[in-house]
Amino acid sequence: MSTLRKKIVLKLRTKFFVGDSLIILISLIFIVFAFKAFWHFETGSVVQVNFQGNTYGNFSLFQDKKISLIGKEGESIIEIKEGRARFKSAPCKNQYCVQQGWIHFTGQMLICIPNEVSIEILGKSKAYDSLNY
Amino acid sequence: MTRSTIKIKTTLLDHQIAQLSAIAIGLSLMESVLPSPMPGVKPGIANIITLYAIYQFNFKTAMWVSVLRVFATSLILGQFLSPAFMLSLIGSMLSLLTLYFVIKLPSKFFSPIGLSVLSSFAHITGQLILVRIWLIPHASIYYLIPIYSLAALLFGFINGWITYRLLKHHNSI
């Protein structure tokens, strides 16, 4: 049994090719480079708060701040802390915005539709707008 | 009324092309029913036949096999002239173009494995360019480059290895 397996393993062994190894190595380097180049996420510096269809204001992420907004449903509290932002509490039933937790990369967004509040992280350059696209 | 029969004279090369194409079409069809984690991430096992043809016969045979496979598979699947067909066509064409050049590399250093990796990279490059300029003219598809490259390397390697084994089995390397 084990000799048979050994035979199979031996039979499947492939010769070493310098060129192939070079191609594979270059491909791997390219893939690592591609992941770094295209999958970099920029940490944002500003959070934009939109309320009832208008921009309520832009707030720096480098501060500790709580923003309270009274909408149709009730009070939404946005918390900014340590370069991140989140919905601390929301008056809606589903609590989707609260459960998504903290955001801090540019382009990330939290939306509370019932209370018409949304927050978006902005950076130096605007990230791809996946919502509108 | 006399019955006329049209007889097409076929050469040995025609038969070889037909046989290889049939296998390639079969593999393509088998692959088309496999579920894919992402649109476009496919093993591309039909490329084994193209590679095999270029080693065992010549570039012309490989080109015929590849072109016939793309057209026949799209006709069978009802995708002829659809975006899927266009992507498949441009991928195969660039793949063939790459093979045309890299087959000239010294076989002492380069095996079908390396060539397969290169050709699958060419395949995905063509497809991404077409997607970028025609289907999704938006920079966000650059996010997909790392994933597709990884798939190209992985499947290119596996296909190349299978081709290598096949050729070795037929004592052509």
PDB file of N, CA and C in Angstrom, chain B residues 45-140:
ATOM      1  N   ILE B  45     -10.232  25.055 -17.985  1.00  0.00           N
ATOM      2  CA  ILE B  45      -9.570  23.776 -18.264  1.00  0.00           C
ATOM      3  C   ILE B  45      -9.432  23.503 -19.763  1.00  0.00           C
ATOM      4  N   ALA B  46     -10.218  24.183 -20.586  1.00  0.00           N
ATOM      5  CA  ALA B  46     -10.096  23.964 -22.028  1.00  0.00           C
ATOM      6  C   ALA B  46      -8.737  24.435 -22.538  1.00  0.00           C
ATOM      7  N   ASN B  47      -8.112  25.308 -21.772  1.00  0.00           N
ATOM      8  CA  ASN B  47      -6.795  25.805 -22.168  1.00  0.00           C
ATOM      9  C   ASN B  47      -5.739  24.699 -22.162  1.00  0.00           C
ATOM     10  N   ILE B  48      -6.030  23.638 -21.397  1.00  0.00           N
ATOM     11  CA  ILE B  48      -5.135  22.475 -21.396  1.00  0.00           C
ATOM     12  C   ILE B  48      -4.983  21.962 -22.829  1.00  0.00           C
ATOM     13  N   ILE B  49      -6.114  21.903 -23.525  1.00  0.00           N
ATOM     14  CA  ILE B  49      -6.102  21.366 -24.890  1.00  0.00           C
ATOM     15  C   ILE B  49      -5.323  22.291 -25.827  1.00  0.00           C
ATOM     16  N   THR B  50      -5.517  23.593 -25.670  1.00  0.00           N
ATOM     17  CA  THR B  50      -4.771  24.545 -26.505  1.00  0.00           C
ATOM     18  C   THR B  50      -3.270  24.368 -26.299  1.00  0.00           C
ATOM     19  N   LEU B  51      -2.891  24.282 -25.033  1.00  0.00           N
ATOM     20  CA  LEU B  51      -1.474  24.115 -24.708  1.00  0.00           C
ATOM     21  C   LEU B  51      -0.939  22.787 -25.252  1.00  0.00           C
ATOM     22  N   TYR B  52      -1.742  21.773 -25.067  1.00  0.00           N
ATOM     23  CA  TYR B  52      -1.364  20.441 -25.548  1.00  0.00           C
ATOM     24  C   TYR B  52      -1.156  20.481 -27.061  1.00  0.00           C
ATOM     25  N   ALA B  53      -2.073  21.167 -27.742  1.00  0.00           N
ATOM     26  CA  ALA B  53      -2.001  21.238 -29.208  1.00  0.00           C
ATOM     27  C   ALA B  53      -0.742  21.962 -29.662  1.00  0.00           C
ATOM     28  N   ILE B  54      -0.404  23.045 -28.962  1.00  0.00           N
ATOM     29  CA  ILE B  54       0.770  23.811 -29.401  1.00  0.00           C
ATOM     30  C   ILE B  54       2.051  23.019 -29.185  1.00  0.00           C
ATOM     31  N   TYR B  55       2.070  22.181 -28.162  1.00  0.00           N
ATOM     32  CA  TYR B  55       3.270  21.369 -27.914  1.00  0.00           C
ATOM     33  C   TYR B  55       3.301  20.157 -28.839  1.00  0.00           C
ATOM     34  N   GLN B  56       2.164  19.494 -28.907  1.00  0.00           N
ATOM     35  CA  GLN B  56       2.126  18.226 -29.642  1.00  0.00           C
ATOM     36  C   GLN B  56       2.139  18.453 -31.158  1.00  0.00           C
ATOM     37  N   PHE B  57       1.455  19.517 -31.594  1.00  0.00           N
ATOM     38  CA  PHE B  57       1.393  19.787 -33.029  1.00  0.00           C
ATOM     39  C   PHE B  57       2.104  21.103 -33.324  1.00  0.00           C
ATOM     40  N   ASN B  58       1.334  22.144 -33.609  1.00  0.00           N
ATOM     41  CA  ASN B  58       1.986  23.424 -33.865  1.00  0.00           C
ATOM     42  C   ASN B  58       1.041  24.559 -33.476  1.00  0.00           C
ATOM     43  N   PHE B  59       1.515  25.769 -33.685  1.00  0.00           N
ATOM     44  CA  PHE B  59       0.712  26.923 -33.283  1.00  0.00           C
ATOM     45  C   PHE B  59      -0.592  27.008 -34.063  1.00  0.00           C
ATOM     46  N   LYS B  60      -0.525  26.661 -35.348  1.00  0.00           N
ATOM     47  CA  LYS B  60      -1.720  26.769 -36.197  1.00  0.00           C
ATOM     48  C   LYS B  60      -2.848  25.873 -35.654  1.00  0.00           C
ATOM     49  N   THR B  61      -2.495  24.668 -35.293  1.00  0.00           N
ATOM     50  CA  THR B  61      -3.485  23.744 -34.732  1.00  0.00           C
ATOM     51  C   THR B  61      -4.083  24.324 -33.450  1.00  0.00           C
ATOM     52  N   ALA B  62      -3.201  24.817 -32.590  1.00  0.00           N
ATOM     53  CA  ALA B  62      -3.669  25.375 -31.318  1.00  0.00           C
ATOM     54  C   ALA B  62      -4.627  26.532 -31.553  1.00  0.00           C
ATOM     55  N   MET B  63      -4.304  27.372 -32.555  1.00  0.00           N
ATOM     56  CA  MET B  63      -5.151  28.521 -32.852  1.00  0.00           C
ATOM     57  C   MET B  63      -6.534  28.062 -33.316  1.00  0.00           C
ATOM     58  N   TRP B  64      -6.550  27.097 -34.219  1.00  0.00           N
ATOM     59  CA  TRP B  64      -7.824  26.573 -34.697  1.00  0.00           C
ATOM     60  C   TRP B  64      -8.653  25.989 -33.562  1.00  0.00           C
ATOM     61  N   VAL B  65      -7.988  25.210 -32.724  1.00  0.00           N
ATOM     62  CA  VAL B  65      -8.690  24.553 -31.613  1.00  0.00           C
ATOM     63  C   VAL B  65      -9.305  25.615 -30.698  1.00  0.00           C
ATOM     64  N   SER B  66      -8.512  26.641 -30.407  1.00  0.00           N
ATOM     65  CA  SER B  66      -8.968  27.678 -29.489  1.00  0.00           C
ATOM     66  C   SER B  66     -10.145  28.466 -30.067  1.00  0.00           C
ATOM     67  N   VAL B  67     -10.004  28.871 -31.346  1.00  0.00           N
ATOM     68  CA  VAL B  67     -11.054  29.678 -31.986  1.00  0.00           C
ATOM     69  C   VAL B  67     -12.338  28.861 -32.129  1.00  0.00           C
ATOM     70  N   LEU B  68     -12.189  27.626 -32.585  1.00  0.00           N
ATOM     71  CA  LEU B  68     -13.368  26.770 -32.754  1.00  0.00           C
ATOM     72  C   LEU B  68     -14.072  26.546 -31.420  1.00  0.00           C
ATOM     73  N   ARG B  69     -13.278  26.332 -30.398  1.00  0.00           N
ATOM     74  CA  ARG B  69     -13.833  26.098 -29.058  1.00  0.00           C
ATOM     75  C   ARG B  69     -14.656  27.303 -28.597  1.00  0.00           C
ATOM     76  N   VAL B  70     -14.100  28.506 -28.770  1.00  0.00           N
ATOM     77  CA  VAL B  70     -14.810  29.715 -28.324  1.00  0.00           C
ATOM     78  C   VAL B  70     -16.132  29.874 -29.078  1.00  0.00           C
ATOM     79  N   PHE B  71     -16.085  29.707 -30.397  1.00  0.00           N
ATOM     80  CA  PHE B  71     -17.298  29.898 -31.197  1.00  0.00           C
ATOM     81  C   PHE B  71     -18.321  28.799 -30.909  1.00  0.00           C
ATOM     82  N   ALA B  72     -17.872  27.553 -30.914  1.00  0.00           N
ATOM     83  CA  ALA B  72     -18.812  26.445 -30.734  1.00  0.00           C
ATOM     84  C   ALA B  72     -19.449  26.481 -29.345  1.00  0.00           C
ATOM     85  N   THR B  73     -18.644  26.740 -28.323  1.00  0.00           N
ATOM     86  CA  THR B  73     -19.184  26.757 -26.955  1.00  0.00           C
ATOM     87  C   THR B  73     -20.229  27.862 -26.810  1.00  0.00           C
ATOM     88  N   SER B  74     -19.936  29.029 -27.389  1.00  0.00           N
ATOM     89  CA  SER B  74     -20.892  30.131 -27.251  1.00  0.00           C
ATOM     90  C   SER B  74     -22.183  29.835 -28.017  1.00  0.00           C
ATOM     91  N   LEU B  75     -22.051  29.152 -29.160  1.00  0.00           N
ATOM     92  CA  LEU B  75     -23.262  28.786 -29.910  1.00  0.00           C
ATOM     93  C   LEU B  75     -24.092  27.778 -29.130  1.00  0.00           C
ATOM     94  N   ILE B  76     -23.419  26.806 -28.521  1.00  0.00           N
ATOM     95  CA  ILE B  76     -24.148  25.772 -27.773  1.00  0.00           C
ATOM     96  C   ILE B  76     -24.834  26.390 -26.553  1.00  0.00           C
ATOM     97  N   LEU B  77     -24.130  27.299 -25.883  1.00  0.00           N
ATOM     98  CA  LEU B  77     -24.691  27.896 -24.669  1.00  0.00           C
ATOM     99  C   LEU B  77     -25.621  29.076 -24.971  1.00  0.00           C
ATOM    100  N   GLY B  78     -25.736  29.424 -26.233  1.00  0.00           N
ATOM    101  CA  GLY B  78     -26.608  30.540 -26.611  1.00  0.00           C
ATOM    102  C   GLY B  78     -26.056  31.887 -26.210  1.00  0.00           C
ATOM    103  N   GLN B  79     -24.726  31.996 -26.194  1.00  0.00           N
ATOM    104  CA  GLN B  79     -24.106  33.265 -25.797  1.00  0.00           C
ATOM    105  C   GLN B  79     -23.423  33.950 -26.966  1.00  0.00           C
ATOM    106  N   PHE B  80     -23.680  33.476 -28.182  1.00  0.00           N
ATOM    107  CA  PHE B  80     -22.957  34.012 -29.333  1.00  0.00           C
ATOM    108  C   PHE B  80     -23.170  35.516 -29.453  1.00  0.00           C
ATOM    109  N   LEU B  81     -22.063  36.242 -29.577  1.00  0.00           N
ATOM    110  CA  LEU B  81     -22.023  37.707 -29.688  1.00  0.00           C
ATOM    111  C   LEU B  81     -22.477  38.437 -28.423  1.00  0.00           C
ATOM    112  N   SER B  82     -22.689  37.728 -27.354  1.00  0.00           N
ATOM    113  CA  SER B  82     -23.039  38.376 -26.084  1.00  0.00           C
ATOM    114  C   SER B  82     -21.742  38.834 -25.395  1.00  0.00           C
ATOM    115  N   PRO B  83     -21.866  39.651 -24.354  1.00  0.00           N
ATOM    116  CA  PRO B  83     -20.648  40.057 -23.649  1.00  0.00           C
ATOM    117  C   PRO B  83     -19.779  38.882 -23.197  1.00  0.00           C
ATOM    118  N   ALA B  84     -20.425  37.814 -22.739  1.00  0.00           N
ATOM    119  CA  ALA B  84     -19.666  36.641 -22.294  1.00  0.00           C
ATOM    120  C   ALA B  84     -18.817  36.076 -23.423  1.00  0.00           C
ATOM    121  N   PHE B  85     -19.388  36.061 -24.627  1.00  0.00           N
ATOM    122  CA  PHE B  85     -18.665  35.558 -25.794  1.00  0.00           C
ATOM    123  C   PHE B  85     -17.493  36.476 -26.137  1.00  0.00           C
ATOM    124  N   MET B  86     -17.767  37.790 -26.109  1.00  0.00           N
ATOM    125  CA  MET B  86     -16.717  38.760 -26.437  1.00  0.00           C
ATOM    126  C   MET B  86     -15.544  38.632 -25.462  1.00  0.00           C
ATOM    127  N   LEU B  87     -15.884  38.472 -24.183  1.00  0.00           N
ATOM    128  CA  LEU B  87     -14.835  38.327 -23.165  1.00  0.00           C
ATOM    129  C   LEU B  87     -14.028  37.061 -23.406  1.00  0.00           C
ATOM    130  N   SER B  88     -14.742  36.002 -23.716  1.00  0.00           N
ATOM    131  CA  SER B  88     -14.097  34.732 -23.975  1.00  0.00           C
ATOM    132  C   SER B  88     -13.172  34.853 -25.188  1.00  0.00           C
ATOM    133  N   LEU B  89     -13.668  35.524 -26.224  1.00  0.00           N
ATOM    134  CA  LEU B  89     -12.909  35.659 -27.471  1.00  0.00           C
ATOM    135  C   LEU B  89     -11.638  36.476 -27.252  1.00  0.00           C
ATOM    136  N   ILE B  90     -11.789  37.631 -26.623  1.00  0.00           N
ATOM    137  CA  ILE B  90     -10.604  38.483 -26.451  1.00  0.00           C
ATOM    138  C   ILE B  90      -9.593  37.808 -25.526  1.00  0.00           C
ATOM    139  N   GLY B  91     -10.097  37.102 -24.532  1.00  0.00           N
ATOM    140  CA  GLY B  91      -9.209  36.373 -23.631  1.00  0.00           C
ATOM    141  C   GLY B  91      -8.406  35.331 -24.381  1.00  0.00           C
ATOM    142  N   SER B  92      -9.094  34.552 -25.212  1.00  0.00           N
ATOM    143  CA  SER B  92      -8.418  33.492 -25.958  1.00  0.00           C
ATOM    144  C   SER B  92      -7.425  34.067 -26.957  1.00  0.00           C
ATOM    145  N   MET B  93      -7.824  35.171 -27.606  1.00  0.00           N
ATOM    146  CA  MET B  93      -6.944  35.760 -28.614  1.00  0.00           C
ATOM    147  C   MET B  93      -5.632  36.235 -27.979  1.00  0.00           C
ATOM    148  N   LEU B  94      -5.747  36.939 -26.854  1.00  0.00           N
ATOM    149  CA  LEU B  94      -4.541  37.433 -26.188  1.00  0.00           C
ATOM    150  C   LEU B  94      -3.699  36.280 -25.650  1.00  0.00           C
ATOM    151  N   SER B  95      -4.404  35.267 -25.181  1.00  0.00           N
ATOM    152  CA  SER B  95      -3.744  34.074 -24.677  1.00  0.00           C
ATOM    153  C   SER B  95      -2.934  33.407 -25.792  1.00  0.00           C
ATOM    154  N   LEU B  96      -3.557  33.305 -26.965  1.00  0.00           N
ATOM    155  CA  LEU B  96      -2.892  32.699 -28.115  1.00  0.00           C
ATOM    156  C   LEU B  96      -1.692  33.524 -28.557  1.00  0.00           C
ATOM    157  N   LEU B  97      -1.897  34.829 -28.591  1.00  0.00           N
ATOM    158  CA  LEU B  97      -0.820  35.739 -28.990  1.00  0.00           C
ATOM    159  C   LEU B  97       0.391  35.561 -28.073  1.00  0.00           C
ATOM    160  N   THR B  98       0.100  35.461 -26.773  1.00  0.00           N
ATOM    161  CA  THR B  98       1.183  35.254 -25.806  1.00  0.00           C
ATOM    162  C   THR B  98       1.867  33.919 -26.053  1.00  0.00           C
ATOM    163  N   LEU B  99       1.064  32.879 -26.267  1.00  0.00           N
ATOM    164  CA  LEU B  99       1.634  31.554 -26.501  1.00  0.00           C
ATOM    165  C   LEU B  99       2.499  31.544 -27.749  1.00  0.00           C
ATOM    166  N   TYR B 100       2.074  32.303 -28.765  1.00  0.00           N
ATOM    167  CA  TYR B 100       2.826  32.369 -30.020  1.00  0.00           C
ATOM    168  C   TYR B 100       4.271  32.799 -29.756  1.00  0.00           C
ATOM    169  N   PHE B 101       4.423  33.739 -28.824  1.00  0.00           N
ATOM    170  CA  PHE B 101       5.770  34.223 -28.525  1.00  0.00           C
ATOM    171  C   PHE B 101       6.489  33.337 -27.511  1.00  0.00           C
ATOM    172  N   VAL B 102       5.785  32.958 -26.451  1.00  0.00           N
ATOM    173  CA  VAL B 102       6.496  32.255 -25.381  1.00  0.00           C
ATOM    174  C   VAL B 102       6.842  30.802 -25.723  1.00  0.00           C
ATOM    175  N   ILE B 103       6.184  30.252 -26.731  1.00  0.00           N
ATOM    176  CA  ILE B 103       6.536  28.881 -27.114  1.00  0.00           C
ATOM    177  C   ILE B 103       7.954  28.832 -27.681  1.00  0.00           C
ATOM    178  N   LYS B 104       8.443  29.987 -28.111  1.00  0.00           N
ATOM    179  CA  LYS B 104       9.801  30.068 -28.655  1.00  0.00           C
ATOM    180  C   LYS B 104      10.868  30.068 -27.556  1.00  0.00           C
ATOM    181  N   LEU B 105      10.429  30.238 -26.303  1.00  0.00           N
ATOM    182  CA  LEU B 105      11.378  30.234 -25.193  1.00  0.00           C
ATOM    183  C   LEU B 105      12.035  28.850 -25.087  1.00  0.00           C
ATOM    184  N   PRO B 106      13.253  28.794 -24.598  1.00  0.00           N
ATOM    185  CA  PRO B 106      13.932  27.488 -24.512  1.00  0.00           C
ATOM    186  C   PRO B 106      13.191  26.528 -23.583  1.00  0.00           C
ATOM    187  N   SER B 107      12.894  25.327 -24.098  1.00  0.00           N
ATOM    188  CA  SER B 107      12.105  24.364 -23.318  1.00  0.00           C
ATOM    189  C   SER B 107      12.921  23.750 -22.188  1.00  0.00           C
ATOM    190  N   LYS B 108      14.202  24.086 -22.164  1.00  0.00           N
ATOM    191  CA  LYS B 108      15.030  23.586 -21.071  1.00  0.00           C
ATOM    192  C   LYS B 108      14.659  24.284 -19.770  1.00  0.00           C
ATOM    193  N   PHE B 109      14.281  25.548 -19.902  1.00  0.00           N
ATOM    194  CA  PHE B 109      13.967  26.344 -18.715  1.00  0.00           C
ATOM    195  C   PHE B 109      12.462  26.552 -18.511  1.00  0.00           C
ATOM    196  N   PHE B 110      11.708  26.464 -19.597  1.00  0.00           N
ATOM    197  CA  PHE B 110      10.281  26.760 -19.506  1.00  0.00           C
ATOM    198  C   PHE B 110       9.456  25.539 -19.875  1.00  0.00           C
ATOM    199  N   SER B 111       8.576  25.154 -18.977  1.00  0.00           N
ATOM    200  CA  SER B 111       7.703  24.014 -19.231  1.00  0.00           C
ATOM    201  C   SER B 111       6.291  24.538 -19.519  1.00  0.00           C
ATOM    202  N   PRO B 112       5.352  23.653 -19.840  1.00  0.00           N
ATOM    203  CA  PRO B 112       3.964  24.110 -20.035  1.00  0.00           C
ATOM    204  C   PRO B 112       3.406  24.842 -18.814  1.00  0.00           C
ATOM    205  N   ILE B 113       3.966  24.584 -17.638  1.00  0.00           N
ATOM    206  CA  ILE B 113       3.445  25.228 -16.430  1.00  0.00           C
ATOM    207  C   ILE B 113       3.644  26.743 -16.514  1.00  0.00           C
ATOM    208  N   GLY B 114       4.871  27.147 -16.825  1.00  0.00           N
ATOM    209  CA  GLY B 114       5.150  28.576 -16.934  1.00  0.00           C
ATOM    210  C   GLY B 114       4.352  29.222 -18.054  1.00  0.00           C
ATOM    211  N   LEU B 115       4.272  28.517 -19.182  1.00  0.00           N
ATOM    212  CA  LEU B 115       3.533  29.048 -20.322  1.00  0.00           C
ATOM    213  C   LEU B 115       2.049  29.184 -20.007  1.00  0.00           C
ATOM    214  N   SER B 116       1.545  28.219 -19.266  1.00  0.00           N
ATOM    215  CA  SER B 116       0.131  28.252 -18.895  1.00  0.00           C
ATOM    216  C   SER B 116      -0.163  29.445 -17.986  1.00  0.00           C
ATOM    217  N   VAL B 117       0.736  29.695 -17.042  1.00  0.00           N
ATOM    218  CA  VAL B 117       0.560  30.846 -16.142  1.00  0.00           C
ATOM    219  C   VAL B 117       0.563  32.138 -16.956  1.00  0.00           C
ATOM    220  N   LEU B 118       1.521  32.251 -17.865  1.00  0.00           N
ATOM    221  CA  LEU B 118       1.599  33.454 -18.693  1.00  0.00           C
ATOM    222  C   LEU B 118       0.347  33.622 -19.539  1.00  0.00           C
ATOM    223  N   SER B 119      -0.127  32.522 -20.115  1.00  0.00           N
ATOM    224  CA  SER B 119      -1.287  32.636 -20.990  1.00  0.00           C
ATOM    225  C   SER B 119      -2.545  32.951 -20.188  1.00  0.00           C
ATOM    226  N   SER B 120      -2.650  32.458 -18.973  1.00  0.00           N
ATOM    227  CA  SER B 120      -3.852  32.814 -18.204  1.00  0.00           C
ATOM    228  C   SER B 120      -3.787  34.265 -17.720  1.00  0.00           C
ATOM    229  N   PHE B 121      -2.567  34.770 -17.496  1.00  0.00           N
ATOM    230  CA  PHE B 121      -2.453  36.197 -17.189  1.00  0.00           C
ATOM    231  C   PHE B 121      -2.860  37.039 -18.399  1.00  0.00           C
ATOM    232  N   ALA B 122      -2.447  36.602 -19.584  1.00  0.00           N
ATOM    233  CA  ALA B 122      -2.828  37.319 -20.807  1.00  0.00           C
ATOM    234  C   ALA B 122      -4.336  37.304 -20.978  1.00  0.00           C
ATOM    235  N   HIS B 123      -4.926  36.142 -20.698  1.00  0.00           N
ATOM    236  CA  HIS B 123      -6.372  35.966 -20.798  1.00  0.00           C
ATOM    237  C   HIS B 123      -7.101  36.992 -19.928  1.00  0.00           C
ATOM    238  N   ILE B 124      -6.693  37.067 -18.688  1.00  0.00           N
ATOM    239  CA  ILE B 124      -7.385  37.935 -17.742  1.00  0.00           C
ATOM    240  C   ILE B 124      -7.095  39.416 -18.031  1.00  0.00           C
ATOM    241  N   THR B 125      -5.900  39.697 -18.563  1.00  0.00           N
ATOM    242  CA  THR B 125      -5.580  41.078 -18.928  1.00  0.00           C
ATOM    243  C   THR B 125      -6.533  41.566 -20.017  1.00  0.00           C
ATOM    244  N   GLY B 126      -6.695  40.740 -21.046  1.00  0.00           N
ATOM    245  CA  GLY B 126      -7.604  41.104 -22.133  1.00  0.00           C
ATOM    246  C   GLY B 126      -9.012  41.333 -21.634  1.00  0.00           C
ATOM    247  N   GLN B 127      -9.461  40.433 -20.769  1.00  0.00           N
ATOM    248  CA  GLN B 127     -10.830  40.541 -20.267  1.00  0.00           C
ATOM    249  C   GLN B 127     -11.015  41.792 -19.417  1.00  0.00           C
ATOM    250  N   LEU B 128     -10.045  42.065 -18.565  1.00  0.00           N
ATOM    251  CA  LEU B 128     -10.181  43.245 -17.692  1.00  0.00           C
ATOM    252  C   LEU B 128     -10.175  44.535 -18.514  1.00  0.00           C
ATOM    253  N   ILE B 129      -9.331  44.567 -19.575  1.00  0.00           N
ATOM    254  CA  ILE B 129      -9.295  45.761 -20.423  1.00  0.00           C
ATOM    255  C   ILE B 129     -10.648  45.946 -21.106  1.00  0.00           C
ATOM    256  N   LEU B 130     -11.203  44.854 -21.622  1.00  0.00           N
ATOM    257  CA  LEU B 130     -12.508  44.943 -22.300  1.00  0.00           C
ATOM    258  C   LEU B 130     -13.606  45.381 -21.325  1.00  0.00           C
ATOM    259  N   VAL B 131     -13.581  44.814 -20.124  1.00  0.00           N
ATOM    260  CA  VAL B 131     -14.580  45.180 -19.119  1.00  0.00           C
ATOM    261  C   VAL B 131     -14.454  46.662 -18.777  1.00  0.00           C
ATOM    262  N   ARG B 132     -13.200  47.093 -18.643  1.00  0.00           N
ATOM    263  CA  ARG B 132     -12.960  48.489 -18.252  1.00  0.00           C
ATOM    264  C   ARG B 132     -13.458  49.468 -19.320  1.00  0.00           C
ATOM    265  N   ILE B 133     -13.177  49.168 -20.604  1.00  0.00           N
ATOM    266  CA  ILE B 133     -13.545  50.158 -21.626  1.00  0.00           C
ATOM    267  C   ILE B 133     -14.948  49.970 -22.177  1.00  0.00           C
ATOM    268  N   TRP B 134     -15.519  48.783 -21.991  1.00  0.00           N
ATOM    269  CA  TRP B 134     -16.808  48.550 -22.633  1.00  0.00           C
ATOM    270  C   TRP B 134     -17.936  48.277 -21.633  1.00  0.00           C
ATOM    271  N   LEU B 135     -17.740  47.292 -20.756  1.00  0.00           N
ATOM    272  CA  LEU B 135     -18.858  46.863 -19.911  1.00  0.00           C
ATOM    273  C   LEU B 135     -19.039  47.726 -18.671  1.00  0.00           C
ATOM    274  N   ILE B 136     -17.959  47.955 -17.936  1.00  0.00           N
ATOM    275  CA  ILE B 136     -18.049  48.758 -16.718  1.00  0.00           C
ATOM    276  C   ILE B 136     -17.014  49.869 -16.811  1.00  0.00           C
ATOM    277  N   PRO B 137     -17.334  50.973 -17.485  1.00  0.00           N
ATOM    278  CA  PRO B 137     -16.333  52.027 -17.632  1.00  0.00           C
ATOM    279  C   PRO B 137     -16.144  52.813 -16.335  1.00  0.00           C
ATOM    280  N   HIS B 138     -15.619  52.164 -15.367  1.00  0.00           N
ATOM    281  CA  HIS B 138     -15.465  52.782 -14.060  1.00  0.00           C
ATOM    282  C   HIS B 138     -14.208  52.240 -13.396  1.00  0.00           C
ATOM    283  N   ALA B 139     -13.512  53.094 -12.678  1.00  0.00           N
ATOM    284  CA  ALA B 139     -12.235  52.696 -12.096  1.00  0.00           C
ATOM    285  C   ALA B 139     -12.385  51.643 -10.999  1.00  0.00           C
ATOM    286  N   SER B 140     -13.607  51.417 -10.516  1.00  0.00           N
ATOM    287  CA  SER B 140     -13.765  50.513  -9.377  1.00  0.00           C
ATOM    288  C   SER B 140     -13.408  49.078  -9.718  1.00  0.00           C
TER     289      SER B 140
END
